[in-house]
Coordinates of C-alpha atoms in Angstrom, one line a residue:
X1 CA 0.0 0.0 0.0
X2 CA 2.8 2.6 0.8
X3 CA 4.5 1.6 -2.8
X4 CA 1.3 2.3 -4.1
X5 CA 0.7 5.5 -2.4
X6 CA 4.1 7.1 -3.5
X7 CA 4.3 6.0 -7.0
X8 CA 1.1 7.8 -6.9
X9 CA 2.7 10.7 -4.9
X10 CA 5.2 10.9 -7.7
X11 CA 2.9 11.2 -10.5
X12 CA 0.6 13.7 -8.7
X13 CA 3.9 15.8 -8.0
X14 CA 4.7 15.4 -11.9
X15 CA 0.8 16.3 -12.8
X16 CA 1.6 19.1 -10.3
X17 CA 4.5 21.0 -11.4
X18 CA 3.1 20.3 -15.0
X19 CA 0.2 22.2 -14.2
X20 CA 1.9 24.6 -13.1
X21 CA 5.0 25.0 -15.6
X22 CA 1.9 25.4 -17.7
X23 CA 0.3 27.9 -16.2
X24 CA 3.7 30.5 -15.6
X25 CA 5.2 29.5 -18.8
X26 CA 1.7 30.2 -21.1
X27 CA 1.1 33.7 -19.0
X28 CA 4.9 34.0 -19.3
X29 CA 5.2 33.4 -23.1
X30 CA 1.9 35.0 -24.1
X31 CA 2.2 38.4 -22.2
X32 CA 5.7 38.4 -23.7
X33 CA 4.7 38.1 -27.0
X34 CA 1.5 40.9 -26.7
X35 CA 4.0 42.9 -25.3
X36 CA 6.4 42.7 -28.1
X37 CA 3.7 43.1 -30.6
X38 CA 2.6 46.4 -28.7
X39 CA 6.1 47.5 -29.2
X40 CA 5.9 46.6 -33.0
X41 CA 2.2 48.6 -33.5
X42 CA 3.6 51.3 -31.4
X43 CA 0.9 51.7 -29.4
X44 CA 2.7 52.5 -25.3
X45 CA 4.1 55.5 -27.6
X46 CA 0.6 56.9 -28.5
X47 CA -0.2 57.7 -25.3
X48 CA 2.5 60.1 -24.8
X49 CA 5.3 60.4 -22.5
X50 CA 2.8 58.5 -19.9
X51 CA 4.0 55.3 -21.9
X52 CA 5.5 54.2 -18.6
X53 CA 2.2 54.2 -16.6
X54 CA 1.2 51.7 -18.8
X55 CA 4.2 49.7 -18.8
X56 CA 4.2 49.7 -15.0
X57 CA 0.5 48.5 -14.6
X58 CA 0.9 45.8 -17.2
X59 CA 4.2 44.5 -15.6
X60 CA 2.4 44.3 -12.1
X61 CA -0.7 42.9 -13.8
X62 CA 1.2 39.9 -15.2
X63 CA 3.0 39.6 -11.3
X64 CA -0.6 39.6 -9.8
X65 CA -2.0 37.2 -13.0
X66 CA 0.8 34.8 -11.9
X67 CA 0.7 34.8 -7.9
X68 CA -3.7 34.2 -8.7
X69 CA -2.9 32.3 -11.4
X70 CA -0.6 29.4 -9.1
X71 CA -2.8 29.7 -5.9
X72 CA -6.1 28.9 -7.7
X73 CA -4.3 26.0 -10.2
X74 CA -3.0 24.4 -6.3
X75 CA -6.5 24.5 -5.5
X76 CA -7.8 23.0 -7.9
X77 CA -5.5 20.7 -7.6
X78 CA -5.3 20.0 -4.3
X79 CA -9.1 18.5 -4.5
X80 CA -7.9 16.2 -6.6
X81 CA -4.3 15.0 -4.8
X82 CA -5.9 13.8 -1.8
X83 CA -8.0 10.4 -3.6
X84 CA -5.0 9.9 -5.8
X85 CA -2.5 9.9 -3.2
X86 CA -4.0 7.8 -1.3
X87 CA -4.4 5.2 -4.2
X88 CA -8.5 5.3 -3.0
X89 CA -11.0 5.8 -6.2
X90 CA -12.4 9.1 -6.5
X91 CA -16.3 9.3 -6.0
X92 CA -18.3 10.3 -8.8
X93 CA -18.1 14.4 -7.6
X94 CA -14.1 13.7 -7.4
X95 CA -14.4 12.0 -10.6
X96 CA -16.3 14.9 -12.3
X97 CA -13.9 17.4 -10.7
X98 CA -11.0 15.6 -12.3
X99 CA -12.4 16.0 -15.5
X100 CA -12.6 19.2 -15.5
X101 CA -9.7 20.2 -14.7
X102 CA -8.4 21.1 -18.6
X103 CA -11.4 23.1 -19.0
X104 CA -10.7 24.8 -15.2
X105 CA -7.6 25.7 -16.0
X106 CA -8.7 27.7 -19.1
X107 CA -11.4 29.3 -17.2
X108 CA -8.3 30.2 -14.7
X109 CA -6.4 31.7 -17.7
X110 CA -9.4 33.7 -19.7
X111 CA -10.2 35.3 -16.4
X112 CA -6.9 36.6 -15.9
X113 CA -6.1 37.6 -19.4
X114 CA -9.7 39.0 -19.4
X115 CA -9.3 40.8 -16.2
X116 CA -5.6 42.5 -17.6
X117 CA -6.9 43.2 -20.9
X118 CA -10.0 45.0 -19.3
X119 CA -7.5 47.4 -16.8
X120 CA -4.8 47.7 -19.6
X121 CA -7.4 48.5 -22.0
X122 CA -9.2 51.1 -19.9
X123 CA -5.4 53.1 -18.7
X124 CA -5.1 53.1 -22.2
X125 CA -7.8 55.1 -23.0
X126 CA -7.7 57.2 -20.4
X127 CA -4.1 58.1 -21.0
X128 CA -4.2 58.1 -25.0
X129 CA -7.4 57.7 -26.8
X130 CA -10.5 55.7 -27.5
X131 CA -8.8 54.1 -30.6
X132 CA -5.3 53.6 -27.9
X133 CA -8.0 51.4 -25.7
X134 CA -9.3 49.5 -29.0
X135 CA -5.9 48.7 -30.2
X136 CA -5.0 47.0 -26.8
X137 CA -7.7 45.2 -26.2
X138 CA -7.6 43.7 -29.7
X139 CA -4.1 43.1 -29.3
X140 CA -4.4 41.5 -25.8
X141 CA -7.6 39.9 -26.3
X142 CA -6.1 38.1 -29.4
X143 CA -2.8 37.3 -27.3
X144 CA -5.6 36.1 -24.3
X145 CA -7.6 33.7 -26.5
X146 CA -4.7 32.2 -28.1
X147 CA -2.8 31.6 -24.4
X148 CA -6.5 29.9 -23.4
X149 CA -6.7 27.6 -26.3
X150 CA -3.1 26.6 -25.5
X151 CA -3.4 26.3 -22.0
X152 CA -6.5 23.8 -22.6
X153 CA -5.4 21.8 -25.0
X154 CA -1.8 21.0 -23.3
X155 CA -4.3 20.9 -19.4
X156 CA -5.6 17.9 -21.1
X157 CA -2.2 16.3 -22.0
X158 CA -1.2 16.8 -18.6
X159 CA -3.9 15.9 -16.7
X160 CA -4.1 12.2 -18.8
X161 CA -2.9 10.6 -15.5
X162 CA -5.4 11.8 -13.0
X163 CA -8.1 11.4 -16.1
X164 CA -7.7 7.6 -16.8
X165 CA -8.4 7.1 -13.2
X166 CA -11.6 9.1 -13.0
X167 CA -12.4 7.6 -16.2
X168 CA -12.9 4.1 -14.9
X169 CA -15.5 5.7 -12.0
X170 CA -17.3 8.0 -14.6
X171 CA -16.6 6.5 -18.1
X172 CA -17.6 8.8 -21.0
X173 CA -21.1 8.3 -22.0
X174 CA -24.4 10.3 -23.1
X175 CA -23.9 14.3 -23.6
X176 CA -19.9 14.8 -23.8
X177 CA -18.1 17.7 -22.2
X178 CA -15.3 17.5 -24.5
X179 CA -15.4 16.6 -28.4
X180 CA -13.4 16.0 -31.4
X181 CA -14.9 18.7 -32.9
X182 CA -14.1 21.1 -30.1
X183 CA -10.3 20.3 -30.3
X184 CA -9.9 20.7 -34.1
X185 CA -11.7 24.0 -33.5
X186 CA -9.5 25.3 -31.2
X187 CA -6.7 23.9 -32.9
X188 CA -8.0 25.6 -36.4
X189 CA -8.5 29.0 -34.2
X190 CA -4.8 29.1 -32.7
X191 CA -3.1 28.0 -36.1
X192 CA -5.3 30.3 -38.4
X193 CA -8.0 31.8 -37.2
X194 CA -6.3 34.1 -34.1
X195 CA -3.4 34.8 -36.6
X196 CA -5.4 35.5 -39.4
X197 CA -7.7 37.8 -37.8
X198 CA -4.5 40.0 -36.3
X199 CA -3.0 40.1 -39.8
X200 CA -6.6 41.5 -41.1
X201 CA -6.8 44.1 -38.0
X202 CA -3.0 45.0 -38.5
X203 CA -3.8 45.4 -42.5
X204 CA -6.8 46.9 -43.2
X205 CA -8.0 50.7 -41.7
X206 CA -8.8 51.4 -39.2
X207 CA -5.2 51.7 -38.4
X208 CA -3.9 50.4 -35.2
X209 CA -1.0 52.0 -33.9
X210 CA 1.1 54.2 -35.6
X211 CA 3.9 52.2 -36.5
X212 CA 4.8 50.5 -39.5
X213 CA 2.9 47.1 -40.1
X214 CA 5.6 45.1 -41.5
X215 CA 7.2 43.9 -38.6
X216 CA 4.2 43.1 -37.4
X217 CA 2.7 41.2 -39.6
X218 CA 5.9 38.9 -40.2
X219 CA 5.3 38.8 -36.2
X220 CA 2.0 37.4 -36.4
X221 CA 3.1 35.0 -38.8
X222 CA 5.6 33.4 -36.9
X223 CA 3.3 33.0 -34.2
X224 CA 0.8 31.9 -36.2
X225 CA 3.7 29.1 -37.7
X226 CA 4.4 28.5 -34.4
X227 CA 1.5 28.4 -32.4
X228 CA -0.2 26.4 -35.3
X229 CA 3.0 23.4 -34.8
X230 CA 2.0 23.5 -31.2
X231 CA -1.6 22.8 -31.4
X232 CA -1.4 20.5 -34.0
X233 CA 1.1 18.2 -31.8
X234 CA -0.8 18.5 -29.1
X235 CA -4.0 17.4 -31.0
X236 CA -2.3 14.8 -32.7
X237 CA -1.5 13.2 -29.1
X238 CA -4.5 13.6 -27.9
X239 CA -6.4 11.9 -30.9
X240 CA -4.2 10.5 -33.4
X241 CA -2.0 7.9 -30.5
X242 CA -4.9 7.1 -28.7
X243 CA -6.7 6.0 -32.0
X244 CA -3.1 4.4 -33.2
X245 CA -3.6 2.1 -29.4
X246 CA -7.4 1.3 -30.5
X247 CA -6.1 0.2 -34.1
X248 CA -3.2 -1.7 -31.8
X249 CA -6.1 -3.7 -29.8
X250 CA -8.5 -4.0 -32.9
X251 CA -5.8 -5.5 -34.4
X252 CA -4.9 -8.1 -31.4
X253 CA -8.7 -8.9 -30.8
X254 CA -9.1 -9.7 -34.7
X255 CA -6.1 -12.3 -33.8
X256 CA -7.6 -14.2 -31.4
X257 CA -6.4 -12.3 -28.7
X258 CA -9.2 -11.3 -26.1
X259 CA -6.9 -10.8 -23.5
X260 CA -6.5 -7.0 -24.4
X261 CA -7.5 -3.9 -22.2
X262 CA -7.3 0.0 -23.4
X263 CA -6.7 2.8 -21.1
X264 CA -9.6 4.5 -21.5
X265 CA -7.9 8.1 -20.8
X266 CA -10.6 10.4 -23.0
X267 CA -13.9 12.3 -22.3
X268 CA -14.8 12.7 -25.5
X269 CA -15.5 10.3 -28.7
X270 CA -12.5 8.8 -28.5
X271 CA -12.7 7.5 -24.6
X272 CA -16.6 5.7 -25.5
X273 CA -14.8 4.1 -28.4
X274 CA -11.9 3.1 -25.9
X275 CA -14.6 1.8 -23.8
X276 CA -16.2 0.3 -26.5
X277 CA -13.0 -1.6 -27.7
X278 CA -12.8 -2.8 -24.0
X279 CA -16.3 -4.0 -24.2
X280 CA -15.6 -5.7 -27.1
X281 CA -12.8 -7.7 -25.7
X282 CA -14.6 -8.7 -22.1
X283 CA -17.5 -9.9 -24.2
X284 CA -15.5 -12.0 -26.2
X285 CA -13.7 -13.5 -23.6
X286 CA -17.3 -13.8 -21.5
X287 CA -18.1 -16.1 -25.3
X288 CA -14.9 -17.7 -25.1
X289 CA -15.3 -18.8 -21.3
X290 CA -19.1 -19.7 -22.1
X291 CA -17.6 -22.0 -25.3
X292 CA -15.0 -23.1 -23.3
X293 CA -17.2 -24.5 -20.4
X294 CA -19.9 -25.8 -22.7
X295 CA -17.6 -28.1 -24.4
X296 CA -16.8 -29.4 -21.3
X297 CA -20.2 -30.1 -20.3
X298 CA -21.4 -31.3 -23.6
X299 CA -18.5 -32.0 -25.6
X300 CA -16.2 -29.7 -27.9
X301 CA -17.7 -31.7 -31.1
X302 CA -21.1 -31.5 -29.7
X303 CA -20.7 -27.3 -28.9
X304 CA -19.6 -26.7 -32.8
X305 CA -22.9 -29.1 -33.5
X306 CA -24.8 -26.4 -31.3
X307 CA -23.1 -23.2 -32.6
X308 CA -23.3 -23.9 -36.1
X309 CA -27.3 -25.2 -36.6
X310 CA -28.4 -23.1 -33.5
X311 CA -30.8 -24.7 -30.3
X312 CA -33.1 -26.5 -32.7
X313 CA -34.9 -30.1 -32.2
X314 CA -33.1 -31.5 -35.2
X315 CA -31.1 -34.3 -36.0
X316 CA -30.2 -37.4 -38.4
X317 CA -30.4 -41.1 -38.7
X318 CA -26.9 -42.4 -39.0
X319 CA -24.0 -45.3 -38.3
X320 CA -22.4 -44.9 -35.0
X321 CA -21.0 -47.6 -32.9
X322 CA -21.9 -47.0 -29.0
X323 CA -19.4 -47.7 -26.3
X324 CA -21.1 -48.2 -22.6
X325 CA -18.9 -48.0 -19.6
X326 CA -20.0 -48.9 -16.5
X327 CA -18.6 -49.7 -12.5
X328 CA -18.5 -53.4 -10.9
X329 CA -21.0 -53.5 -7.8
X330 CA -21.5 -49.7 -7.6
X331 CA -23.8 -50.1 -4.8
X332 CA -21.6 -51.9 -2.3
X333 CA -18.7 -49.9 -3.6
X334 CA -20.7 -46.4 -2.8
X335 CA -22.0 -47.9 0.7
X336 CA -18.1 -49.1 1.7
X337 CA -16.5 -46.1 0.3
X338 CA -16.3 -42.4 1.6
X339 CA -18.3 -40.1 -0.8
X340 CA -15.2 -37.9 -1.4
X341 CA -13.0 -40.8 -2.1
X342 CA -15.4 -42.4 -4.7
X343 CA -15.6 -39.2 -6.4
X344 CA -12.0 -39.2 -6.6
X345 CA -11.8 -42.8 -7.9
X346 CA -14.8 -41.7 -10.6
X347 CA -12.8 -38.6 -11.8
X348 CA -10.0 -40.9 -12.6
X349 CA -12.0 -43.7 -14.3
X350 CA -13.2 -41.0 -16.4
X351 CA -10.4 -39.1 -17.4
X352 CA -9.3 -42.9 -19.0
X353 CA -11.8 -42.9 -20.3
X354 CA -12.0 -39.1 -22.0
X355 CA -8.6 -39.6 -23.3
X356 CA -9.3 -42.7 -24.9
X357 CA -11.8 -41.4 -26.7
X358 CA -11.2 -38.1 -27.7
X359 CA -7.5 -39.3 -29.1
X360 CA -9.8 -41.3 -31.5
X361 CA -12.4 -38.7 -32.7
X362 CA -15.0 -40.1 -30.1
X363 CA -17.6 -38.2 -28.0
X364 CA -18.0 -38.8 -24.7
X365 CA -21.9 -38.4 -24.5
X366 CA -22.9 -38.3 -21.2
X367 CA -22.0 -39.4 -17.0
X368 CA -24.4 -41.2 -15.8
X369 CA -23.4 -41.3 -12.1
X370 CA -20.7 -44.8 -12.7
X371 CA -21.4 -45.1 -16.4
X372 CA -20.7 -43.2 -19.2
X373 CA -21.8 -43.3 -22.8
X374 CA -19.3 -42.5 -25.9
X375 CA -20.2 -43.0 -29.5
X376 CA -18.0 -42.9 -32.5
X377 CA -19.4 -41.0 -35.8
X378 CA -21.7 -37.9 -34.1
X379 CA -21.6 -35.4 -34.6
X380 CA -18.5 -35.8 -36.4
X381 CA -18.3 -38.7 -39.0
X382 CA -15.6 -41.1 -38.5
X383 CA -14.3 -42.9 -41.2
X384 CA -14.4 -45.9 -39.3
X385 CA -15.9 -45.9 -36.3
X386 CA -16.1 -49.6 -35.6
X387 CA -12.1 -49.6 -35.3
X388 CA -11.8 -46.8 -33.3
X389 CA -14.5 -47.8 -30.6
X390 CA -13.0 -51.2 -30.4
X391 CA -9.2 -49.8 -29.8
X392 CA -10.8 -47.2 -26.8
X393 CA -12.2 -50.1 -25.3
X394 CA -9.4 -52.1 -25.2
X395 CA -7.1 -48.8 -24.2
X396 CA -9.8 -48.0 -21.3
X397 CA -9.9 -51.3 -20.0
X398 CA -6.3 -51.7 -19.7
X399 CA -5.3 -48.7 -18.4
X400 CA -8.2 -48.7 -15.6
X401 CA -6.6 -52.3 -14.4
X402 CA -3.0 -50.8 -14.0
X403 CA -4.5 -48.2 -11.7
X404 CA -6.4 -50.8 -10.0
X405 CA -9.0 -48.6 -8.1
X406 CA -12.0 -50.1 -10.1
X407 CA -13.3 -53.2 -12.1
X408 CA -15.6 -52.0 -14.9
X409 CA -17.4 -53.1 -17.7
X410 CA -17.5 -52.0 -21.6
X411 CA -19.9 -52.7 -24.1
X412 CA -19.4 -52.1 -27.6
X413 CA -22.1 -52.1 -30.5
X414 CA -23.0 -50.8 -33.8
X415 CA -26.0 -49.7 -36.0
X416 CA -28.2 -47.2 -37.3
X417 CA -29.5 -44.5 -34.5
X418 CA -30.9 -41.0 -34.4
X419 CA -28.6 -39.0 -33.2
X420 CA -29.2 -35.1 -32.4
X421 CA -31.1 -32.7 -30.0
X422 CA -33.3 -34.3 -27.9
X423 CA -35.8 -32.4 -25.2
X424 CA -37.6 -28.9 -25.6
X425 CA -36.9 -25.7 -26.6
X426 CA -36.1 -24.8 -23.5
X427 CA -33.8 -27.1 -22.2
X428 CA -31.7 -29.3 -24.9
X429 CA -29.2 -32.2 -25.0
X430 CA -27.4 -33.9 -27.7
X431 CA -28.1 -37.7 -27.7
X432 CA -27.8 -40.9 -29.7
X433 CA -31.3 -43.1 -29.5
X434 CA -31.0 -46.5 -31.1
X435 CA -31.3 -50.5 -30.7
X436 CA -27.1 -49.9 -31.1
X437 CA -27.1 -47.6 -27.9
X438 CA -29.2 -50.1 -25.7
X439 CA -27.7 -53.2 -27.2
X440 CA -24.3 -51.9 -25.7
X441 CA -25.4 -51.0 -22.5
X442 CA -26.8 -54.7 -22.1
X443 CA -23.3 -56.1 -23.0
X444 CA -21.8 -53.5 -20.3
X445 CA -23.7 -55.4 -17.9
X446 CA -22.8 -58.9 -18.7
X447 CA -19.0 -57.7 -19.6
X448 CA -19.0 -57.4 -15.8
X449 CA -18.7 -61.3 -15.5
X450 CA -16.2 -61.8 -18.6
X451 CA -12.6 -62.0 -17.4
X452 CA -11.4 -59.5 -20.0
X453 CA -14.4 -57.1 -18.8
X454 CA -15.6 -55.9 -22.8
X455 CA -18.1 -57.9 -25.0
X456 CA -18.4 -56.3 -28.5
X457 CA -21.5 -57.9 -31.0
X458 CA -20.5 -59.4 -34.1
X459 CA -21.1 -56.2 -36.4
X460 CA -18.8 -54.2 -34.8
X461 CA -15.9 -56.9 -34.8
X462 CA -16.7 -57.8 -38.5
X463 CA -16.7 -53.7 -39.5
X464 CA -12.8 -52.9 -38.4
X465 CA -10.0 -53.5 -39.9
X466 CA -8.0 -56.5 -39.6
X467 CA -5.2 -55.2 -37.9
X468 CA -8.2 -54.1 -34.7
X469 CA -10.0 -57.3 -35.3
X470 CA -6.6 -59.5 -34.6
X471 CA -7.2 -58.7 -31.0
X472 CA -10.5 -60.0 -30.9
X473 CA -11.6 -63.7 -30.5
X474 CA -15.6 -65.3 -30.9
X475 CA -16.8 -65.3 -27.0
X476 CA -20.2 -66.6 -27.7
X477 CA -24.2 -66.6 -28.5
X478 CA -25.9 -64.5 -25.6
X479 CA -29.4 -63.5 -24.5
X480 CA -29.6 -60.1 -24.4
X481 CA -32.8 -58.9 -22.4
X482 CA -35.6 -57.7 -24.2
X483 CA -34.3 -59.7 -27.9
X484 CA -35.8 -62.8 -28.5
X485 CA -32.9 -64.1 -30.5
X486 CA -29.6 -64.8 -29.1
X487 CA -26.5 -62.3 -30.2
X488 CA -23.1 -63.3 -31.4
X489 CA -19.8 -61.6 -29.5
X490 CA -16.8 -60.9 -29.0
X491 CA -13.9 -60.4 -26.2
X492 CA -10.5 -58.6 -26.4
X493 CA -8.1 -60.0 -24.8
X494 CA -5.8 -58.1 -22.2
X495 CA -2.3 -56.3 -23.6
X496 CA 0.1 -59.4 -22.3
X497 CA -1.9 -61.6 -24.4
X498 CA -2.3 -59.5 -27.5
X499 CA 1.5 -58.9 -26.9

């Protein structure tokens, strides 16, 4: 927590002086520069040998300006430092305060400019003349706006910090404070349209000053260059980067990457569209975790079924062979064996038997408490399922009898079944329903009293290839409940004798 709290100190102290580096060096730079173009226009010189008057009031205007100016930025500040200090979210007013703080400190700035161009304005006409008052409130109102539109738009550079923070408690949304439209017209204003106006007033009667206008027109011209490279950088950080960072993420997200999260550090446009992007990316990754856990519950094959023809009652008549698995003496093993444990001991069986069949192309349909049902060719279409049913069988029942926690039974059988969505529109499972599907789980049950613990009917034995049906040998005719006509199988044997 104390780490936290002075790495935020730090970057509250760099806000800080930013703010107010800002505020000195734009009162600073811009009374210099209407100062200098006063010189140029001659216009202290029209008012007579009282020229001093007015150099004295404007000098202790800008002292006054500055000592105001600091005091009020530290307060404004100051209600902001003590939540980000602390590393504590701001509340929604804090928030709100925060964002405001660009537009605060050009309301800071406009009231001082507006204040000295008022009193300078004023001397000047009492000292000179009416057109001596116009002339320097033109020439410091110009000099004012252009210092405001500075301070703001470099205010919001600054404040980016304290903004991404109050950002995530008040994210940009509904009527916007701030726009991309109001930026590019302030930028347009301090690279053309403040210059542009001075060079009309300068060149066009009435005449302003008595001086010759060349200078200052080349003077308003530079500062027109170089006010205009100044606002242009500062808009082109505060839209073109952040919209490079969005293209960034766009580009990450249309990779597959979901993992992805953008500052959202704008009030305008540009911060809903960073929240947007962010949006985006959680509900993709909300999709991915949903995918991700109904393919556990259901199957991977099974989701793509579901995602692809939608949550219908459909399906299809096709050739799957059915593999039942099922526990030896469940009952007495649930009644002699702690609940916890048998879980344990179930989780295992199973995971045999999910790798089994999943490195063949199987689905495992369903757990049924001890048993579970897998079927080869649904939803996916095997080219021979027979084979691969027969080599998972032999694969589960081998590797459940060198862990040696359970005895089991397999049953494997093949023939025509429906196999799709089964249930109501409101609740949905993918099935198999066939004479294949019950004709395996009634050789699961007697596969309990064969010594190699699987039975597999003649079809599916007779369907594989050789190389499969090599480990396979004739086990007998037996009465399956519910057929009136005795069924042919076979056994596999275990891996030492196939070896």
């Amino acid at each position: 927590m104390r780490k936290i709290a002075v790495g935020n100190f730090r970057v509250v102290l760099r806000t800080s002086l930013g703010f107010a580096g800002l505020g000195v060096g734009s009162s600073v730079a811009g009374a210099g520069v209407v100062a200098l173009l006063l010189l140029l226009q001659g216009l202290p010189n029209d008012v007579g040998d009282r020229g001093w008057v007015l150099g004295l009031t404007a000098a202790g205007i800008v002292a006054v300006a500055l000592l105001v100016g600091t005091l009020w930025t530290a307060f404004l500040q100051r209600r902001t430092a003590i939540w980000f200090v602390f590393g504590r979210p701001p509340s929604e007013s804090e928030a709100r305060r925060a964002l405001r703080l660009p537009f605060d400190m050009a309301v800071v700035s406009g009231t001082l400019w507006l204040a000295g161009t008022a009193i300078l304005s004023v001397l000047a006409g009492v000292l000179g003349s009416a057109r001596d008052a116009v002339g320097m409130a033109t020439v410091i109102g110009l000099g004012g706006l252009t210092t405001v539109g500075l301070t703001y738009l470099a205010a919001e550079w600054v404040a980016r910090p304290v903004m991404t923070i109050a950002l995530d408690v008040l994210p940009p949304r509904g009527s916007l404070p701030v726009t991309v439209l109001t930026r590019l017209v302030v930028t347009w204003a301090l690279a053309s349209g403040v210059p542009f106006v001075g060079v009309l007033l300068t060149a066009t009667p009435p005449d302003l000053g008595s001086a010759n206008h060349t200078a200052s027109l080349v003077m308003l011209s530079v500062i027109g260059l170089a006010v205009g490279a100044i606002g242009t950088a500062l808009l082109a950080r505060a839209v073109a980067a952040p919209l490079h960072r969005l293209r960034v993420a766009l580009d990450e997200i249309a990779r597959g990457n979901t993992d992805v999260t953008v500052d959202v550090d704008d009030s305008s446009e540009i911060g809903m569209l960073q929240t947007s992007v962010n949006q985006l990316a959680a509900g993709l990754r909300e999709q991915a975790r949903m995918r991700d856990l109904f393919g556990r519950h259901v199957g991977a094959d099974v989701a793509r079924h579901a995602l692809e023809y939608g949550a219908s009652l459909s399906g299809d008549v096709r050739e799957v062979t059915a593999l039942f698995v099922d526990v030896v003496d469940s009952t007495a093993l649930a009644y002699r064996t702690p609940p916890e444990e048998l879980v344990g001991k179930l989780n295992r069986l199973f995971a045999a038997v999910v790798s089994a069949v999943n490195a063949r192309g199987g689905l495992v349909n369903k757990f049924q408490g001890d048993a579970a049902l897998c079927i080869f060719g649904a939803p996916t279409r095997l080219a021979d399922a027979p084979t691969a049913a027969l080599a998972a069988a032999r694969t589960i029942r081998d590797a459940v009898r060198e862990n040696g926690e359970l005895d089991l039974g397999i049953g494997v059988s093949t023939g025509p079944v429906f196999a799709g969505q089964l249930g109501t529109s409101s609740r949905l499972e993918y099935t198999v329903i066939g004479d294949a599907v019950n004709e395996a789980a009634r050789l699961t049950e007697l596969a309990k009293a064969v010594p190699s613990r699987i039975l597999a009917s003649d079809a599916v034995v007779s369907a594989a290839l050789p190389s499969e049906a090599a480990h396979w040998e004739k086990h007998g005719e037996l009465e399956l409940r519910g057929r009136q006509e005795p069924t042919p199988t076979w056994t596999a044997g275990t891996a030492a004798q196939d070896g």
